Coordinates of C-alpha atoms in Angstrom, one line a residue:
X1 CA 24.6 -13.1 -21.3
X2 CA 23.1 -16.4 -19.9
X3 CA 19.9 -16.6 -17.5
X4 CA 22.2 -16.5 -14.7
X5 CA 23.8 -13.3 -15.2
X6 CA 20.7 -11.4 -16.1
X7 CA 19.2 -12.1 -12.4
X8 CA 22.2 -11.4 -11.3
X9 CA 21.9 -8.0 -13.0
X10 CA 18.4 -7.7 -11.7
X11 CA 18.9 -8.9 -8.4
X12 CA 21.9 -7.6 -6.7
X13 CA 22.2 -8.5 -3.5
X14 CA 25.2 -8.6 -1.3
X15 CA 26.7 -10.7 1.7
X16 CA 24.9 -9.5 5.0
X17 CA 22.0 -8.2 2.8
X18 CA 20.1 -11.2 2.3
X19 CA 17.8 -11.8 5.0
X20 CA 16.6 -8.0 5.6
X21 CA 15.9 -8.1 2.0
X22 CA 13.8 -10.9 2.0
X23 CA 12.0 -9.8 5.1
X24 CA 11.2 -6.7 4.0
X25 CA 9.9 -8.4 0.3
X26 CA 7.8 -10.9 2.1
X27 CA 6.7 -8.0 4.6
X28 CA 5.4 -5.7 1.6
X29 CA 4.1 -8.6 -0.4
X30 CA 1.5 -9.3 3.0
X31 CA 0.6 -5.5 3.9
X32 CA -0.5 -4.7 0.4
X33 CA -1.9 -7.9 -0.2
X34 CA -4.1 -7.5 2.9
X35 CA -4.8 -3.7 1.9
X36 CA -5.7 -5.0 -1.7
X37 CA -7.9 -7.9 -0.5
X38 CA -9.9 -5.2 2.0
X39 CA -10.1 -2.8 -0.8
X40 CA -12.2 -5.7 -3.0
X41 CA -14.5 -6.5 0.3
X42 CA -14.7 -2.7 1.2
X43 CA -15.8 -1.6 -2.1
X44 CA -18.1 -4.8 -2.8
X45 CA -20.0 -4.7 0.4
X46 CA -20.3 -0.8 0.3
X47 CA -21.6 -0.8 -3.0
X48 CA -24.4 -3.1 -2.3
X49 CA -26.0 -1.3 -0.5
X50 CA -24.9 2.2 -1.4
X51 CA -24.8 4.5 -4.4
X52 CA -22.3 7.0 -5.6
X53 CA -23.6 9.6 -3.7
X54 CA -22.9 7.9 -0.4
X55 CA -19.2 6.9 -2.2
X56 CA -18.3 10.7 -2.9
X57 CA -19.4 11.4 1.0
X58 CA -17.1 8.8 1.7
X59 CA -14.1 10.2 -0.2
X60 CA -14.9 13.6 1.2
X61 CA -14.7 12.1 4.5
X62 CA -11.3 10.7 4.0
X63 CA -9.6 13.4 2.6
X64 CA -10.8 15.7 5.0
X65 CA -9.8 13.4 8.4
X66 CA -6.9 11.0 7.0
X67 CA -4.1 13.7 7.3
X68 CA -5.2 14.5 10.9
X69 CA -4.9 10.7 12.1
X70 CA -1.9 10.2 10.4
X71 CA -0.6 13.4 12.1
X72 CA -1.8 12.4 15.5
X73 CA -0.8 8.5 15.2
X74 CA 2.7 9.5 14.6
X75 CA 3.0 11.8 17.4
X76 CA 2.1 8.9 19.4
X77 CA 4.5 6.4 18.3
X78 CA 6.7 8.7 18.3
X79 CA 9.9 7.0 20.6
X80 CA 9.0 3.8 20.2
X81 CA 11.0 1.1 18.3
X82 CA 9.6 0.0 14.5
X83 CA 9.0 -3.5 15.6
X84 CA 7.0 -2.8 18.6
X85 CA 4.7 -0.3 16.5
X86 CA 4.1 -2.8 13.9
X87 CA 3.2 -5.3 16.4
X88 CA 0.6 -3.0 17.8
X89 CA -0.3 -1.4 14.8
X90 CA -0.7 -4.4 12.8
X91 CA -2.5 -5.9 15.9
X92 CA -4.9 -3.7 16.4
X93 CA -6.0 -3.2 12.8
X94 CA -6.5 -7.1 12.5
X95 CA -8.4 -7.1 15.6
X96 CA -10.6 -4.3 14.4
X97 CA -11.2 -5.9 10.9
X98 CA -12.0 -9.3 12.9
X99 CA -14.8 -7.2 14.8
X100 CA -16.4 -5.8 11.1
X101 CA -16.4 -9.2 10.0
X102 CA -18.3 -10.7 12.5
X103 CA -20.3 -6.7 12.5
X104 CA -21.1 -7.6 8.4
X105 CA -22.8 -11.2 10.2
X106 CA -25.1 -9.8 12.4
X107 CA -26.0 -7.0 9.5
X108 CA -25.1 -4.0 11.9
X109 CA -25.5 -1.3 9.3
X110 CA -23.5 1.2 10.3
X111 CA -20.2 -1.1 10.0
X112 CA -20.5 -0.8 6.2
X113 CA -19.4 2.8 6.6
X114 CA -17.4 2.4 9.4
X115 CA -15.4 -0.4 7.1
X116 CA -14.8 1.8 4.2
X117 CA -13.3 4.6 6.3
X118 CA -11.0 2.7 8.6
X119 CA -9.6 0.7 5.3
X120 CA -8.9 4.5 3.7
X121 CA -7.0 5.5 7.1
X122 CA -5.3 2.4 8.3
X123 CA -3.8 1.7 4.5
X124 CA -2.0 4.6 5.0
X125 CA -0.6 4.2 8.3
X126 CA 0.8 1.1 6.9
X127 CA 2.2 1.9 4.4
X128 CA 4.2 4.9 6.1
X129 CA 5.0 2.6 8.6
X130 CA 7.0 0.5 6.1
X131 CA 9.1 2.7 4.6
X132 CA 9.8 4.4 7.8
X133 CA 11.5 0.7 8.7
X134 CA 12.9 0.3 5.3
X135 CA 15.1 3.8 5.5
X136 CA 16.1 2.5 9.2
X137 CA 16.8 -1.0 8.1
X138 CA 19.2 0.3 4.9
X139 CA 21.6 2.8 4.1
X140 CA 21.1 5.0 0.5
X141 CA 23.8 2.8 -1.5
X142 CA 21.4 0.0 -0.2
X143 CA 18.3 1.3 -0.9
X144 CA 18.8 1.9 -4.9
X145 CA 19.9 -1.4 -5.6
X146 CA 17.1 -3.2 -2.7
X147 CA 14.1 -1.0 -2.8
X148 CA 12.8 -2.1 -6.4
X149 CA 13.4 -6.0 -5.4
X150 CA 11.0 -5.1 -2.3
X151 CA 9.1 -3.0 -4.1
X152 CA 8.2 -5.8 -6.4
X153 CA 7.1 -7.9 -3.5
X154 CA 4.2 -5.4 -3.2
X155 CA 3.3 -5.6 -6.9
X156 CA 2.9 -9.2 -6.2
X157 CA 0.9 -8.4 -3.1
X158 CA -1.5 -6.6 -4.9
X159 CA -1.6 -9.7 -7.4
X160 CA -1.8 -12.1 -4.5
X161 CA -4.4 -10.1 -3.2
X162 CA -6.6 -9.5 -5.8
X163 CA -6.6 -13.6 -6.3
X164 CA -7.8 -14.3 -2.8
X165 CA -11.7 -12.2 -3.3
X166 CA -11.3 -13.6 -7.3
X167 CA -11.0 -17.3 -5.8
X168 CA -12.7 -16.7 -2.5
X169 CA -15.7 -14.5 -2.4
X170 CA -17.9 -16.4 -4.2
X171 CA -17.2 -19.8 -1.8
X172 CA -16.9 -18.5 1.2
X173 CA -18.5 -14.6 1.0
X174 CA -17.0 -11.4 1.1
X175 CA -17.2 -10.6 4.5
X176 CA -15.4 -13.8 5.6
X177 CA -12.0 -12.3 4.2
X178 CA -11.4 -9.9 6.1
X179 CA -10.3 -12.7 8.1
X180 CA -7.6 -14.2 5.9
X181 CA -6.4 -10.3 6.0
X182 CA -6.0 -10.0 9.6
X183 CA -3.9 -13.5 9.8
X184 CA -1.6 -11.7 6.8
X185 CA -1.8 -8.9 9.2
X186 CA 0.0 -10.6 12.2
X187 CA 2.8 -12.0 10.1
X188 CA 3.8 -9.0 8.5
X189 CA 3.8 -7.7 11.6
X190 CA 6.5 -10.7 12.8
X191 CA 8.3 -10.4 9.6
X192 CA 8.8 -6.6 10.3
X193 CA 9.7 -7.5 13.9
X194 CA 12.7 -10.0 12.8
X195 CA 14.0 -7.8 9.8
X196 CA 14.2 -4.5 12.7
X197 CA 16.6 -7.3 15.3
X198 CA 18.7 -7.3 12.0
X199 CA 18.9 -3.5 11.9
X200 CA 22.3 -1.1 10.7
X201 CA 24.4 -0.9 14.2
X202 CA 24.5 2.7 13.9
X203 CA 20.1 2.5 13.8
X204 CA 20.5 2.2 17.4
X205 CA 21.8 5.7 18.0
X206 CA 20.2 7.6 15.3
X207 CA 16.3 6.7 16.7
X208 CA 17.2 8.2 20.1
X209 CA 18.1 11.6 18.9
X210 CA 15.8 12.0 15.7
X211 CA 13.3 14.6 16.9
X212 CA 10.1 14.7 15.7
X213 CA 9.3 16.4 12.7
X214 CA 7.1 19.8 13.4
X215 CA 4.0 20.8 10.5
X216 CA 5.6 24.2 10.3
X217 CA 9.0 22.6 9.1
X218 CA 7.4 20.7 6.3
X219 CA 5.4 24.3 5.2
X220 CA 8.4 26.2 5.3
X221 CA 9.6 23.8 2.7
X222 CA 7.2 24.1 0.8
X223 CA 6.7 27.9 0.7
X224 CA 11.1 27.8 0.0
X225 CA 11.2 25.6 -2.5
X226 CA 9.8 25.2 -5.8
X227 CA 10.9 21.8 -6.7
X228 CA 8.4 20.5 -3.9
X229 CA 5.9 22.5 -5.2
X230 CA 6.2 21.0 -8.2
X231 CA 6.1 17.7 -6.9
X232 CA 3.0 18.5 -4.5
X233 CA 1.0 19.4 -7.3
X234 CA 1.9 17.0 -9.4
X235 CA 0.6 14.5 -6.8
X236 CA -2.5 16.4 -6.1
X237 CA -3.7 16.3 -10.0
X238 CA -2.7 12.4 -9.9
X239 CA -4.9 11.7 -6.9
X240 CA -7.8 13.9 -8.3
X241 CA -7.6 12.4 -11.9
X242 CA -7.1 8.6 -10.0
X243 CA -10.2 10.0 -7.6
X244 CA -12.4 10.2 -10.3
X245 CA -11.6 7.4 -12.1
X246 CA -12.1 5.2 -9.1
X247 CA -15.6 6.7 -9.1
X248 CA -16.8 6.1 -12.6
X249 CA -15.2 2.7 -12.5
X250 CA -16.4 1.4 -9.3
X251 CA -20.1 2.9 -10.5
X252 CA -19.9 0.7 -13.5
X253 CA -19.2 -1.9 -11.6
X254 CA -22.1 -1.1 -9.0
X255 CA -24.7 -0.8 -12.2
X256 CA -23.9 -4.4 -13.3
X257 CA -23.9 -6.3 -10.0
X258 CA -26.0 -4.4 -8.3
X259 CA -26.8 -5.9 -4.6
X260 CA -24.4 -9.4 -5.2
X261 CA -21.6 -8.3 -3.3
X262 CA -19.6 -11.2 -3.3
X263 CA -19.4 -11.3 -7.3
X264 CA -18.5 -7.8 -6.9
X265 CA -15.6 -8.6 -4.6
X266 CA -14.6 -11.2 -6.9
X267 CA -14.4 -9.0 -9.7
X268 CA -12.6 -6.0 -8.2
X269 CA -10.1 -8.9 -6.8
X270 CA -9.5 -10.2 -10.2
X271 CA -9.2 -7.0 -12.0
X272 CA -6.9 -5.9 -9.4
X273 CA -4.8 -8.9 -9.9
X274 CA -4.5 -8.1 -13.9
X275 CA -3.9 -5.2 -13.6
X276 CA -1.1 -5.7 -10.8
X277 CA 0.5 -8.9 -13.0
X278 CA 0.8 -6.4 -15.9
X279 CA 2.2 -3.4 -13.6
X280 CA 4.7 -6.3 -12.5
X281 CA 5.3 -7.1 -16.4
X282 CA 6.1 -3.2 -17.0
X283 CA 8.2 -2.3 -14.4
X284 CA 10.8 -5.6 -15.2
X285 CA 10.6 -5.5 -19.0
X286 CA 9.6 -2.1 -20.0
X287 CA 10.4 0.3 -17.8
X288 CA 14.1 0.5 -17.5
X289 CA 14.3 0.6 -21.5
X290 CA 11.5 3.2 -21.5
X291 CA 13.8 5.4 -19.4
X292 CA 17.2 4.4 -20.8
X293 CA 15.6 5.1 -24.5
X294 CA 13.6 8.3 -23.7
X295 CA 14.4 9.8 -20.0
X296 CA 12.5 10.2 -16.8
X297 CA 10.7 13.1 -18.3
X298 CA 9.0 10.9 -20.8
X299 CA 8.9 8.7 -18.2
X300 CA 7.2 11.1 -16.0
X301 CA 4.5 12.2 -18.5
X302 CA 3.9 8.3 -19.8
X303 CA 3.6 5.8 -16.6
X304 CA 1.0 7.6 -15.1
X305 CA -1.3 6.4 -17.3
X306 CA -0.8 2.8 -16.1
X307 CA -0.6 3.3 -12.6
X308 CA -3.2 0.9 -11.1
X309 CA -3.8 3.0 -8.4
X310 CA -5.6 4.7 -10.6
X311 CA -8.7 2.2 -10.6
X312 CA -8.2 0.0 -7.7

């Protein structure tokens, strides 16, 4: 087989498929490269000023008020087309980052906290609000062939953004980022509003009629069935066991740099990058023979412990 046929293989795409594809690649690749580059400043600027008490507070905090914005930012959406939600979603976030930038310039203390939290809530939104577009933008048969090409555009988001803090902090200072985020901000936010014009026909009728999903709904299936469980608490020992990682790890990294945020930020960039080039590594080469040699279940049990969420 020549190097042709193997991206071929890799990459099938089909007539009519192409530009929602790349859209939706180029529109991952920017949200999680802006996430990843806050992530660096957030952490860096917290840091040095704050210890680990203040960190598990933060955490705490988080977990506790995340799932009730979420809950309440989706209600309000609710109706509204994908692109136009983007737009003001992505809008607003950049605009709010542009504010903390110029808030880390004049030293207003409070916006170190306020910086950290906002970055923990408004990732997820994002995120969500991706792969709410991506089910609307492709049909199932499309989805297993597309969603690992766009989800390697955010693997190389998180590489691209761990590169800008590892290149940048240092010359131009941590804080000053958060403006190259909100400009990556606004195009994703055009890129999302140009792949949702080139939407499935039958899109149109189906966001009209889809009622909202109700809390209660989602306990019921829970409560019903045990699959779910299964998979609920396999995600709640991931994020606890990812939790505390994160804490040792960025407490290491608060011990040797101490107040010099910007190094900071350019370290948590750079390992973030590594670590995201070798996830990208893995999940071409190793991966699919991992799980055509041994199954998901070993699959299951062994890529957790290379997830990179698990130290970013």
């Amino acid at each position: 087989m020549n190097f042709r046929s193997r991206i071929e293989r890799i990459i099938d795409i089909r007539p009519g498929e192409g530009a929602r594809t790349a859209l939706m690649f180029f529109t991952s690749l920017l949200l999680i490269a802006s996430y990843t580059t806050t992530k660096a400043v957030r952490d860096a600027v917290f840091l040095s000023k704050f210890g680990l008490t203040e960190l598990s507070y933060m955490y705490i905090g988080i977990a506790v008020v995340a799932g009730v914005v979420v809950t309440a930012y989706k209600r309000a959406v609710s109706g509204f087309g994908r692109n136009v939600v983007a737009l003001i979603t992505n809008g607003f976030v950049a605009l709010t980052l542009v504010a903390m930038a110029v808030g880390l310039h004049h030293h207003v203390r409070w916006i170190t906290w306020g910086l950290y939290f906002w970055s923990g809530v408004f990732g997820l939104v994002l995120v969500a609000e991706f792969w709410l577009l991506a089910n609307d933008l492709f049909d199932a048969r499309e989805a297993k062939r597309l969603f690992p090409i766009i989800g390697a555009g955010a693997i190389l988001g998180g590489l691209f953004g761990g590169a800008v803090p590892a290149w940048l902090a240092k010359p131009l200072g941590a804080s000053n980022l958060l403006y190259i985020v909100a400009a990556e901000l606004m195009l994703s936010a055009v890129l999302s509003h140009w792949a949702w014009k080139r939407r499935r026909p039958e899109v149109q009728r189906e966001i009209k009629d889809a009622p909202m999903p109700k809390l209660a709904q989602g306990l019921a299936i829970l409560r019903k069935d045990r699959y779910v469980r299964l998979i609920a608490l396999m995600l709640l020992c991931m994020t606890v066991s990812y939790t505390i990682v994160q804490w040792q790890y960025k407490g290491i990294a608060k011990i040797h740099f101490g107040g010099r945020a910007d190094d900071m930020a350019a370290f948590f960039g750079l390992f973030a990058a590594i670590l995201n080039l070798a996830t990208f590594v893995l999940q071409l080469l190793g991966t699919p023979r991992l799980l055509r040699r041994w199954g998901v279940g070993f699959g299951l049990r062994v890529l957790p412990t290379g997830d990179r969420k698990s130290v970013v």
